[in-house]
Amino acid sequence: MSGGSRVADGLTRFWRGVIVDPIRHGRLRDTGWPVGLRPIMVVGVVAFCIAVVVILGAPVIRAVAPLSVTVGGNVLSLPRLMLPTIFWLVVLSLALMQTAALHTRRRTTVVLTVMTALILLFVGSLDLGVDGASGVTLTLGKVVSVIAVVSLFGFVLLRRRATFAWWEFVVVVAIIGGSMVVSLGRSAAQSAPYGIDFGPSSASLVMSTLGQLAVPAALAAGVAAAEFAVIAATTAVSAVNRPLTLERPGRAFGVIPAAIVVVFLAVVLWRIGELVLGLFADVGAVVDPHRLPLSIAIVGVIALMWWGLARLRRSASVSADGIVAELDTVALPVAAALSIALAPLVIVLLVVQIITAWGGGGVILDALGV
């Protein structure tokens, strides 16, 4: 086998092990799905891809699009053209979550439905009326949010024990989307004449609330990155070793390992050169000399821990598949614990915000003796 063939075979094995095989064995299997679930899944995947594109293109979008800026102590700015997209992604996330909650365990259904109801009531409280005075004054946004919450609870009770139907998602989107469109639309119309834009602050508050529920998914994403690193490392070693072993079993070194060593040394020399230039010539990245000993100490501690763990685990036979399985086993309980710990806190904060926005702030202060 020639050098070019070995390189091609190694790259093919790496591509299969890192990209093709995980997708082939880990993708969703749409067998036995109820009617209408596939289009809903497609909508969710498309929305996810749009969110990824928006995140990756955020610097460019902020540079070319006019910004919507809030006033006050905390200044928030978001591209004005992206606000509708952000709000509809929020509506879609809530609708997907609430539709799934219709057919989960009772405790999960209760927690997720309460969260959705509190978010709707909070968004409805942004409609302060024509005079902008907060209080118990009933406005269209508040009334619509209450009607949406009552309708949502009624729909949950109606469909709790029924089998999944595709139109449940449509109904939930209509309830949540209709309420939020009315409340946010009236809030924007009331604040615009005064030069105030509640869009960024509203989006920030709603997304931060939903972000607490996304902690398990974020943790799973972190575990996925660790899994990818482990699989990529083991696959790369296998892709390098196998062609060399098959071609020259007794040869300890070859073209591909030598290339890897050269690239590694080049990266090390590049980073050392950057460090020296930053320290003595003020070129490139600015390096604080006072933080350099701490960084060296951290690297030394990591190297010492790695050496100690390697000696402790030398006698144990642990495969890469076992490491990945252990990551999944640890991540799930941690994600569940974080969800259980954060859900009550989020609910309490939302309740306080709703009571304050609906004119009950004085009651809270009196109860606290302030």
mmCIF file of C-alpha atoms in Angstrom:
data_model
loop_
_atom_site.group_PDB
_atom_site.id
_atom_site.type_symbol
_atom_site.label_atom_id
_atom_site.label_comp_id
_atom_site.label_asym_id
_atom_site.label_seq_id
_atom_site.Cartn_x
_atom_site.Cartn_y
_atom_site.Cartn_z
ATOM 1 C CA MET A 1 0.000 0.000 0.000
ATOM 2 C CA SER A 2 1.461 3.346 -1.058
ATOM 3 C CA GLY A 3 1.723 6.406 1.166
ATOM 4 C CA GLY A 4 -1.170 8.130 -0.621
ATOM 5 C CA SER A 5 -3.390 5.067 -0.222
ATOM 6 C CA ARG A 6 -2.584 4.868 3.495
ATOM 7 C CA VAL A 7 -3.485 8.545 3.946
ATOM 8 C CA ALA A 8 -6.746 8.089 2.012
ATOM 9 C CA ASP A 9 -7.620 4.961 4.013
ATOM 10 C CA GLY A 10 -6.879 6.738 7.298
ATOM 11 C CA LEU A 11 -8.998 9.765 6.364
ATOM 12 C CA THR A 12 -11.859 7.496 5.271
ATOM 13 C CA ARG A 13 -11.777 5.618 8.573
ATOM 14 C CA PHE A 14 -11.671 8.875 10.509
ATOM 15 C CA TRP A 15 -14.671 10.272 8.602
ATOM 16 C CA ARG A 16 -16.677 7.098 9.144
ATOM 17 C CA GLY A 17 -15.818 6.806 12.827
ATOM 18 C CA VAL A 18 -16.434 10.451 13.741
ATOM 19 C CA ILE A 19 -19.290 11.494 11.423
ATOM 20 C CA VAL A 20 -20.964 8.629 9.553
ATOM 21 C CA ASP A 21 -21.240 5.902 12.204
ATOM 22 C CA PRO A 22 -22.502 8.138 15.075
ATOM 23 C CA ILE A 23 -25.204 9.572 12.806
ATOM 24 C CA ARG A 24 -26.124 6.157 11.434
ATOM 25 C CA HIS A 25 -26.469 4.576 14.878
ATOM 26 C CA GLY A 26 -27.701 7.580 16.856
ATOM 27 C CA ARG A 27 -30.241 9.281 14.603
ATOM 28 C CA LEU A 28 -33.943 9.283 15.321
ATOM 29 C CA ARG A 29 -35.842 6.308 13.930
ATOM 30 C CA ASP A 30 -39.195 7.461 12.570
ATOM 31 C CA THR A 31 -40.721 3.986 12.654
ATOM 32 C CA GLY A 32 -44.044 3.652 14.425
ATOM 33 C CA TRP A 33 -44.509 7.392 14.844
ATOM 34 C CA PRO A 34 -48.101 8.647 14.979
ATOM 35 C CA VAL A 35 -49.519 10.524 12.023
ATOM 36 C CA GLY A 36 -48.395 14.148 11.913
ATOM 37 C CA LEU A 37 -45.350 13.815 14.162
ATOM 38 C CA ARG A 38 -42.850 13.853 11.294
ATOM 39 C CA PRO A 39 -43.864 17.343 10.032
ATOM 40 C CA ILE A 40 -43.698 18.652 13.601
ATOM 41 C CA MET A 41 -40.229 17.179 13.945
ATOM 42 C CA VAL A 42 -39.222 18.813 10.655
ATOM 43 C CA VAL A 43 -40.508 22.177 11.936
ATOM 44 C CA GLY A 44 -38.442 21.765 15.107
ATOM 45 C CA VAL A 45 -35.291 20.830 13.181
ATOM 46 C CA VAL A 46 -35.722 23.764 10.768
ATOM 47 C CA ALA A 47 -36.219 26.151 13.708
ATOM 48 C CA PHE A 48 -33.095 24.757 15.357
ATOM 49 C CA CYS A 49 -31.087 25.289 12.156
ATOM 50 C CA ILE A 50 -32.389 28.869 11.895
ATOM 51 C CA ALA A 51 -31.342 29.515 15.501
ATOM 52 C CA VAL A 52 -27.858 28.111 14.799
ATOM 53 C CA VAL A 53 -27.490 30.303 11.703
ATOM 54 C CA VAL A 54 -28.624 33.374 13.663
ATOM 55 C CA ILE A 55 -26.112 32.634 16.440
ATOM 56 C CA LEU A 56 -23.217 32.033 14.066
ATOM 57 C CA GLY A 57 -24.086 35.093 12.002
ATOM 58 C CA ALA A 58 -24.779 37.355 14.979
ATOM 59 C CA PRO A 59 -21.680 39.578 14.513
ATOM 60 C CA VAL A 60 -22.491 40.178 10.849
ATOM 61 C CA ILE A 61 -26.192 40.779 11.545
ATOM 62 C CA ARG A 62 -25.397 43.299 14.290
ATOM 63 C CA ALA A 63 -22.943 45.059 11.981
ATOM 64 C CA VAL A 64 -25.312 45.518 9.025
ATOM 65 C CA ALA A 65 -28.791 45.695 10.649
ATOM 66 C CA PRO A 66 -30.213 48.588 12.697
ATOM 67 C CA LEU A 67 -30.283 47.858 16.422
ATOM 68 C CA SER A 68 -33.245 48.084 18.771
ATOM 69 C CA VAL A 69 -31.914 49.558 22.029
ATOM 70 C CA THR A 70 -33.596 49.796 25.430
ATOM 71 C CA VAL A 71 -33.211 52.561 27.969
ATOM 72 C CA GLY A 72 -32.453 52.279 31.664
ATOM 73 C CA GLY A 73 -29.688 50.934 33.858
ATOM 74 C CA ASN A 74 -29.114 47.788 31.799
ATOM 75 C CA VAL A 75 -28.850 48.677 28.129
ATOM 76 C CA LEU A 76 -29.871 45.858 25.804
ATOM 77 C CA SER A 77 -29.601 45.936 22.047
ATOM 78 C CA LEU A 78 -30.828 43.462 19.468
ATOM 79 C CA PRO A 79 -31.069 43.710 15.666
ATOM 80 C CA ARG A 80 -34.518 45.120 14.948
ATOM 81 C CA LEU A 81 -35.093 42.860 11.949
ATOM 82 C CA MET A 82 -34.355 39.754 14.050
ATOM 83 C CA LEU A 83 -36.805 40.492 16.873
ATOM 84 C CA PRO A 84 -39.797 38.832 15.116
ATOM 85 C CA THR A 85 -37.652 35.779 14.365
ATOM 86 C CA ILE A 86 -36.496 35.583 17.983
ATOM 87 C CA PHE A 87 -40.044 35.864 19.333
ATOM 88 C CA TRP A 88 -41.387 33.230 16.949
ATOM 89 C CA LEU A 89 -38.563 30.880 17.923
ATOM 90 C CA VAL A 90 -39.582 31.444 21.552
ATOM 91 C CA VAL A 91 -43.236 30.752 20.705
ATOM 92 C CA LEU A 92 -42.260 27.596 18.816
ATOM 93 C CA SER A 93 -40.074 26.393 21.706
ATOM 94 C CA LEU A 94 -42.914 26.893 24.184
ATOM 95 C CA ALA A 95 -45.389 25.188 21.865
ATOM 96 C CA LEU A 96 -43.142 22.160 21.316
ATOM 97 C CA MET A 97 -42.518 21.869 25.049
ATOM 98 C CA GLN A 98 -46.203 22.183 25.919
ATOM 99 C CA THR A 99 -47.305 19.729 23.232
ATOM 100 C CA ALA A 100 -44.852 17.167 24.571
ATOM 101 C CA ALA A 101 -46.104 17.877 28.107
ATOM 102 C CA LEU A 102 -49.591 16.696 27.116
ATOM 103 C CA HIS A 103 -48.390 13.096 27.019
ATOM 104 C CA THR A 104 -45.747 12.844 29.733
ATOM 105 C CA ARG A 105 -45.937 11.899 33.399
ATOM 106 C CA ARG A 106 -48.387 13.862 35.501
ATOM 107 C CA ARG A 107 -45.760 15.720 37.546
ATOM 108 C CA THR A 108 -43.883 16.722 34.390
ATOM 109 C CA THR A 109 -47.109 17.889 32.761
ATOM 110 C CA VAL A 110 -47.982 20.013 35.796
ATOM 111 C CA VAL A 111 -44.552 21.664 36.039
ATOM 112 C CA LEU A 112 -44.247 22.447 32.322
ATOM 113 C CA THR A 113 -47.837 23.695 32.020
ATOM 114 C CA VAL A 114 -47.389 25.968 35.033
ATOM 115 C CA MET A 115 -44.191 27.327 33.494
ATOM 116 C CA THR A 116 -45.959 28.048 30.194
ATOM 117 C CA ALA A 117 -48.882 29.705 32.002
ATOM 118 C CA LEU A 118 -46.566 31.928 34.045
ATOM 119 C CA ILE A 119 -44.673 33.014 30.933
ATOM 120 C CA LEU A 120 -47.956 33.932 29.209
ATOM 121 C CA LEU A 121 -49.121 35.904 32.243
ATOM 122 C CA PHE A 122 -45.781 37.683 32.448
ATOM 123 C CA VAL A 123 -45.859 38.660 28.768
ATOM 124 C CA GLY A 124 -49.478 39.773 29.193
ATOM 125 C CA SER A 125 -48.444 42.056 32.049
ATOM 126 C CA LEU A 126 -46.278 44.048 29.618
ATOM 127 C CA ASP A 127 -49.503 45.621 28.323
ATOM 128 C CA LEU A 128 -49.736 48.499 30.827
ATOM 129 C CA GLY A 129 -52.505 50.420 29.087
ATOM 130 C CA VAL A 130 -52.609 53.648 27.148
ATOM 131 C CA ASP A 131 -51.326 55.784 30.031
ATOM 132 C CA GLY A 132 -48.516 53.347 30.792
ATOM 133 C CA ALA A 133 -49.473 53.150 34.455
ATOM 134 C CA SER A 134 -48.834 49.830 36.102
ATOM 135 C CA GLY A 135 -51.468 48.428 38.394
ATOM 136 C CA VAL A 136 -54.494 46.196 38.411
ATOM 137 C CA THR A 137 -56.034 48.000 35.421
ATOM 138 C CA LEU A 138 -57.340 45.378 33.038
ATOM 139 C CA THR A 139 -55.903 45.720 29.575
ATOM 140 C CA LEU A 140 -56.456 43.659 26.464
ATOM 141 C CA GLY A 141 -53.051 41.977 26.783
ATOM 142 C CA LYS A 142 -53.734 40.908 30.381
ATOM 143 C CA VAL A 143 -57.242 39.673 29.571
ATOM 144 C CA VAL A 144 -56.022 37.694 26.556
ATOM 145 C CA SER A 145 -53.206 36.138 28.619
ATOM 146 C CA VAL A 146 -55.691 35.010 31.286
ATOM 147 C CA ILE A 147 -57.992 33.551 28.613
ATOM 148 C CA ALA A 148 -54.990 31.779 27.045
ATOM 149 C CA VAL A 149 -53.954 30.284 30.406
ATOM 150 C CA VAL A 150 -57.492 29.047 31.130
ATOM 151 C CA SER A 151 -57.729 27.604 27.618
ATOM 152 C CA LEU A 152 -54.350 25.944 28.003
ATOM 153 C CA PHE A 153 -55.266 24.234 31.277
ATOM 154 C CA GLY A 154 -58.586 23.140 29.816
ATOM 155 C CA PHE A 155 -56.876 21.700 26.762
ATOM 156 C CA VAL A 156 -54.385 19.836 28.944
ATOM 157 C CA LEU A 157 -57.212 18.280 30.967
ATOM 158 C CA LEU A 158 -59.059 17.398 27.765
ATOM 159 C CA ARG A 159 -56.122 15.733 26.010
ATOM 160 C CA ARG A 160 -54.172 14.374 29.013
ATOM 161 C CA ARG A 161 -55.210 10.741 28.603
ATOM 162 C CA ALA A 162 -55.801 10.813 24.851
ATOM 163 C CA THR A 163 -53.414 9.562 22.205
ATOM 164 C CA PHE A 164 -51.248 12.029 20.310
ATOM 165 C CA ALA A 165 -52.869 13.953 17.455
ATOM 166 C CA TRP A 166 -51.084 16.326 15.105
ATOM 167 C CA TRP A 167 -53.611 19.124 15.588
ATOM 168 C CA GLU A 168 -52.654 19.401 19.277
ATOM 169 C CA PHE A 169 -49.526 21.237 18.215
ATOM 170 C CA VAL A 170 -51.585 23.605 16.047
ATOM 171 C CA VAL A 171 -53.934 24.403 18.937
ATOM 172 C CA VAL A 172 -51.066 24.995 21.366
ATOM 173 C CA VAL A 173 -49.290 27.271 18.864
ATOM 174 C CA ALA A 174 -52.525 29.235 18.372
ATOM 175 C CA ILE A 175 -53.052 29.681 22.132
ATOM 176 C CA ILE A 176 -49.476 30.662 22.948
ATOM 177 C CA GLY A 177 -48.782 32.620 19.773
ATOM 178 C CA GLY A 178 -52.062 34.512 19.844
ATOM 179 C CA SER A 179 -51.585 35.619 23.436
ATOM 180 C CA MET A 180 -47.985 36.721 22.931
ATOM 181 C CA VAL A 181 -48.714 38.555 19.664
ATOM 182 C CA VAL A 182 -51.498 40.605 21.291
ATOM 183 C CA SER A 183 -49.493 41.415 24.435
ATOM 184 C CA LEU A 184 -46.214 42.241 22.696
ATOM 185 C CA GLY A 185 -47.959 44.144 19.904
ATOM 186 C CA ARG A 186 -49.857 46.376 22.315
ATOM 187 C CA SER A 187 -46.765 46.899 24.459
ATOM 188 C CA ALA A 188 -44.727 47.975 21.426
ATOM 189 C CA ALA A 189 -47.511 50.285 20.202
ATOM 190 C CA GLN A 190 -47.816 51.956 23.622
ATOM 191 C CA SER A 191 -44.090 52.498 24.131
ATOM 192 C CA ALA A 192 -43.130 53.578 20.588
ATOM 193 C CA PRO A 193 -44.524 57.162 20.845
ATOM 194 C CA TYR A 194 -42.270 57.759 23.867
ATOM 195 C CA GLY A 195 -39.150 56.479 22.105
ATOM 196 C CA ILE A 196 -39.032 53.359 24.280
ATOM 197 C CA ASP A 197 -38.612 49.886 22.797
ATOM 198 C CA PHE A 198 -39.559 46.994 25.071
ATOM 199 C CA GLY A 199 -38.637 44.419 22.422
ATOM 200 C CA PRO A 200 -35.071 43.625 23.560
ATOM 201 C CA SER A 201 -35.933 43.539 27.262
ATOM 202 C CA SER A 202 -39.000 41.358 26.650
ATOM 203 C CA ALA A 203 -36.992 38.961 24.486
ATOM 204 C CA SER A 204 -34.208 38.853 27.065
ATOM 205 C CA LEU A 205 -36.564 38.098 29.953
ATOM 206 C CA VAL A 206 -38.492 35.393 28.127
ATOM 207 C CA MET A 207 -35.345 33.747 26.748
ATOM 208 C CA SER A 208 -33.637 33.814 30.150
ATOM 209 C CA THR A 209 -36.662 32.063 31.649
ATOM 210 C CA LEU A 210 -36.696 29.423 28.943
ATOM 211 C CA GLY A 211 -32.936 29.134 29.309
ATOM 212 C CA GLN A 212 -33.365 27.694 32.798
ATOM 213 C CA LEU A 213 -35.438 24.876 31.303
ATOM 214 C CA ALA A 214 -32.745 24.321 28.683
ATOM 215 C CA VAL A 215 -30.085 23.481 31.281
ATOM 216 C CA PRO A 216 -30.435 19.698 30.734
ATOM 217 C CA ALA A 217 -30.115 20.178 26.979
ATOM 218 C CA ALA A 218 -27.082 22.424 27.492
ATOM 219 C CA LEU A 219 -25.495 19.808 29.721
ATOM 220 C CA ALA A 220 -26.229 17.140 27.133
ATOM 221 C CA ALA A 221 -24.600 19.364 24.504
ATOM 222 C CA GLY A 222 -21.489 19.608 26.675
ATOM 223 C CA VAL A 223 -21.410 15.842 27.077
ATOM 224 C CA ALA A 224 -21.829 15.503 23.324
ATOM 225 C CA ALA A 225 -18.745 17.670 22.825
ATOM 226 C CA ALA A 226 -16.797 15.442 25.232
ATOM 227 C CA GLU A 227 -18.046 12.346 23.420
ATOM 228 C CA PHE A 228 -17.005 13.846 20.102
ATOM 229 C CA ALA A 229 -13.519 14.547 21.459
ATOM 230 C CA VAL A 230 -13.142 10.985 22.782
ATOM 231 C CA ILE A 231 -14.459 9.394 19.587
ATOM 232 C CA ALA A 232 -12.335 11.664 17.390
ATOM 233 C CA ALA A 233 -9.174 10.864 19.371
ATOM 234 C CA THR A 234 -9.685 7.097 19.405
ATOM 235 C CA THR A 235 -10.768 7.026 15.769
ATOM 236 C CA ALA A 236 -7.735 9.062 14.732
ATOM 237 C CA VAL A 237 -5.409 6.649 16.547
ATOM 238 C CA SER A 238 -7.152 3.682 14.961
ATOM 239 C CA ALA A 239 -7.048 5.287 11.510
ATOM 240 C CA VAL A 240 -3.314 5.915 11.838
ATOM 241 C CA ASN A 241 -2.364 2.571 13.369
ATOM 242 C CA ARG A 242 -4.372 0.189 11.223
ATOM 243 C CA PRO A 243 -2.830 0.922 7.796
ATOM 244 C CA LEU A 244 0.682 0.921 9.251
ATOM 245 C CA THR A 245 0.103 -2.311 11.152
ATOM 246 C CA LEU A 246 -1.299 -4.047 8.102
ATOM 247 C CA GLU A 247 1.526 -2.806 5.839
ATOM 248 C CA ARG A 248 4.549 -3.064 8.167
ATOM 249 C CA PRO A 249 3.721 -4.869 11.437
ATOM 250 C CA GLY A 250 7.239 -4.421 12.820
ATOM 251 C CA ARG A 251 7.628 -0.762 11.998
ATOM 252 C CA ALA A 252 7.231 1.540 14.978
ATOM 253 C CA PHE A 253 7.096 4.809 13.096
ATOM 254 C CA GLY A 254 5.687 5.862 9.740
ATOM 255 C CA VAL A 255 4.692 8.724 7.518
ATOM 256 C CA ILE A 256 1.373 9.575 9.190
ATOM 257 C CA PRO A 257 2.664 9.526 12.802
ATOM 258 C CA ALA A 258 5.621 11.629 11.697
ATOM 259 C CA ALA A 259 3.248 14.133 10.083
ATOM 260 C CA ILE A 260 1.177 14.283 13.269
ATOM 261 C CA VAL A 261 4.298 14.915 15.359
ATOM 262 C CA VAL A 262 5.444 17.649 12.969
ATOM 263 C CA VAL A 263 2.054 19.382 13.099
ATOM 264 C CA PHE A 264 1.959 19.112 16.885
ATOM 265 C CA LEU A 265 5.466 20.589 17.224
ATOM 266 C CA ALA A 266 4.558 23.368 14.795
ATOM 267 C CA VAL A 267 1.522 24.295 16.891
ATOM 268 C CA VAL A 268 3.597 24.241 20.089
ATOM 269 C CA LEU A 269 6.287 26.452 18.561
ATOM 270 C CA TRP A 270 3.644 28.821 17.197
ATOM 271 C CA ARG A 271 1.996 29.234 20.599
ATOM 272 C CA ILE A 272 5.370 29.668 22.343
ATOM 273 C CA GLY A 273 6.342 32.309 19.780
ATOM 274 C CA GLU A 274 3.034 34.126 20.354
ATOM 275 C CA LEU A 275 3.661 34.042 24.095
ATOM 276 C CA VAL A 276 7.204 35.426 23.766
ATOM 277 C CA LEU A 277 6.103 38.202 21.387
ATOM 278 C CA GLY A 278 3.225 39.134 23.671
ATOM 279 C CA LEU A 279 5.472 39.270 26.737
ATOM 280 C CA PHE A 280 8.513 41.098 25.378
ATOM 281 C CA ALA A 281 7.449 42.844 22.168
ATOM 282 C CA ASP A 282 3.763 43.680 22.840
ATOM 283 C CA VAL A 283 2.880 42.081 19.501
ATOM 284 C CA GLY A 284 -0.276 40.029 19.003
ATOM 285 C CA ALA A 285 -2.178 38.865 22.059
ATOM 286 C CA VAL A 286 -1.560 40.907 25.199
ATOM 287 C CA VAL A 287 -0.117 38.701 27.939
ATOM 288 C CA ASP A 288 -0.248 39.716 31.592
ATOM 289 C CA PRO A 289 3.057 38.578 33.185
ATOM 290 C CA HIS A 290 1.418 38.417 36.615
ATOM 291 C CA ARG A 291 -1.018 35.748 35.433
ATOM 292 C CA LEU A 292 1.622 33.629 33.717
ATOM 293 C CA PRO A 293 2.743 31.726 36.876
ATOM 294 C CA LEU A 294 -0.856 30.822 37.670
ATOM 295 C CA SER A 295 -1.392 29.523 34.140
ATOM 296 C CA ILE A 296 1.786 27.451 34.333
ATOM 297 C CA ALA A 297 0.695 26.096 37.726
ATOM 298 C CA ILE A 298 -2.720 25.092 36.331
ATOM 299 C CA VAL A 299 -1.111 23.296 33.399
ATOM 300 C CA GLY A 300 1.248 21.537 35.817
ATOM 301 C CA VAL A 301 -1.630 20.438 38.050
ATOM 302 C CA ILE A 302 -3.525 19.076 35.049
ATOM 303 C CA ALA A 303 -0.435 17.184 33.890
ATOM 304 C CA LEU A 304 0.109 15.808 37.415
ATOM 305 C CA MET A 305 -3.512 14.692 37.678
ATOM 306 C CA TRP A 306 -3.277 13.034 34.271
ATOM 307 C CA TRP A 307 -0.109 11.198 35.324
ATOM 308 C CA GLY A 308 -1.666 10.083 38.611
ATOM 309 C CA LEU A 309 -4.881 8.867 36.958
ATOM 310 C CA ALA A 310 -2.846 7.055 34.298
ATOM 311 C CA ARG A 311 -0.916 5.175 36.988
ATOM 312 C CA LEU A 312 -4.078 4.337 38.915
ATOM 313 C CA ARG A 313 -5.876 3.093 35.802
ATOM 314 C CA ARG A 314 -2.893 1.296 34.266
ATOM 315 C CA SER A 315 -4.103 -2.109 35.353
ATOM 316 C CA ALA A 316 -7.719 -1.494 34.366
ATOM 317 C CA SER A 317 -8.963 -2.244 30.881
ATOM 318 C CA VAL A 318 -11.210 0.649 29.838
ATOM 319 C CA SER A 319 -12.346 1.011 26.252
ATOM 320 C CA ALA A 320 -13.384 4.190 24.498
ATOM 321 C CA ASP A 321 -16.944 2.883 24.229
ATOM 322 C CA GLY A 322 -16.969 2.423 27.988
ATOM 323 C CA ILE A 323 -15.847 6.009 28.535
ATOM 324 C CA VAL A 324 -18.643 7.329 26.313
ATOM 325 C CA ALA A 325 -21.200 5.153 28.112
ATOM 326 C CA GLU A 326 -19.985 6.446 31.475
ATOM 327 C CA LEU A 327 -20.368 10.050 30.273
ATOM 328 C CA ASP A 328 -24.014 9.382 29.403
ATOM 329 C CA THR A 329 -24.600 7.669 32.750
ATOM 330 C CA VAL A 330 -23.243 10.632 34.706
ATOM 331 C CA ALA A 331 -24.846 13.380 32.603
ATOM 332 C CA LEU A 332 -28.459 12.220 32.930
ATOM 333 C CA PRO A 333 -28.680 12.302 36.765
ATOM 334 C CA VAL A 334 -26.864 15.642 36.878
ATOM 335 C CA ALA A 335 -29.245 17.139 34.304
ATOM 336 C CA ALA A 336 -32.258 15.833 36.224
ATOM 337 C CA ALA A 337 -30.917 17.237 39.507
ATOM 338 C CA LEU A 338 -30.302 20.650 37.941
ATOM 339 C CA SER A 339 -33.818 20.709 36.512
ATOM 340 C CA ILE A 340 -35.363 19.790 39.862
ATOM 341 C CA ALA A 341 -33.284 22.445 41.613
ATOM 342 C CA LEU A 342 -33.904 25.241 39.104
ATOM 343 C CA ALA A 343 -37.612 24.740 38.355
ATOM 344 C CA PRO A 344 -38.899 25.991 41.767
ATOM 345 C CA LEU A 345 -36.569 29.010 41.631
ATOM 346 C CA VAL A 346 -37.740 29.967 38.143
ATOM 347 C CA ILE A 347 -41.383 29.562 39.148
ATOM 348 C CA VAL A 348 -40.964 31.735 42.253
ATOM 349 C CA LEU A 349 -39.188 34.474 40.293
ATOM 350 C CA LEU A 350 -41.881 34.452 37.624
ATOM 351 C CA VAL A 351 -44.656 34.629 40.225
ATOM 352 C CA VAL A 352 -42.993 37.620 41.905
ATOM 353 C CA GLN A 353 -42.555 39.385 38.565
ATOM 354 C CA ILE A 354 -46.177 38.746 37.599
ATOM 355 C CA ILE A 355 -47.540 39.955 40.937
ATOM 356 C CA THR A 356 -45.393 43.081 40.717
ATOM 357 C CA ALA A 357 -46.371 43.789 37.115
ATOM 358 C CA TRP A 358 -50.061 43.290 37.890
ATOM 359 C CA GLY A 359 -49.913 45.842 40.689
ATOM 360 C CA GLY A 360 -49.280 43.582 43.667
ATOM 361 C CA GLY A 361 -45.774 44.822 44.455
ATOM 362 C CA GLY A 362 -47.030 46.644 47.539
ATOM 363 C CA VAL A 363 -48.496 43.425 48.914
ATOM 364 C CA ILE A 364 -45.096 41.710 48.611
ATOM 365 C CA LEU A 365 -43.313 44.612 50.296
ATOM 366 C CA ASP A 366 -45.872 44.651 53.141
ATOM 367 C CA ALA A 367 -45.455 40.906 53.617
ATOM 368 C CA LEU A 368 -41.684 41.345 53.823
ATOM 369 C CA GLY A 369 -42.065 44.236 56.236
ATOM 370 C CA VAL A 370 -40.327 46.699 53.917
#
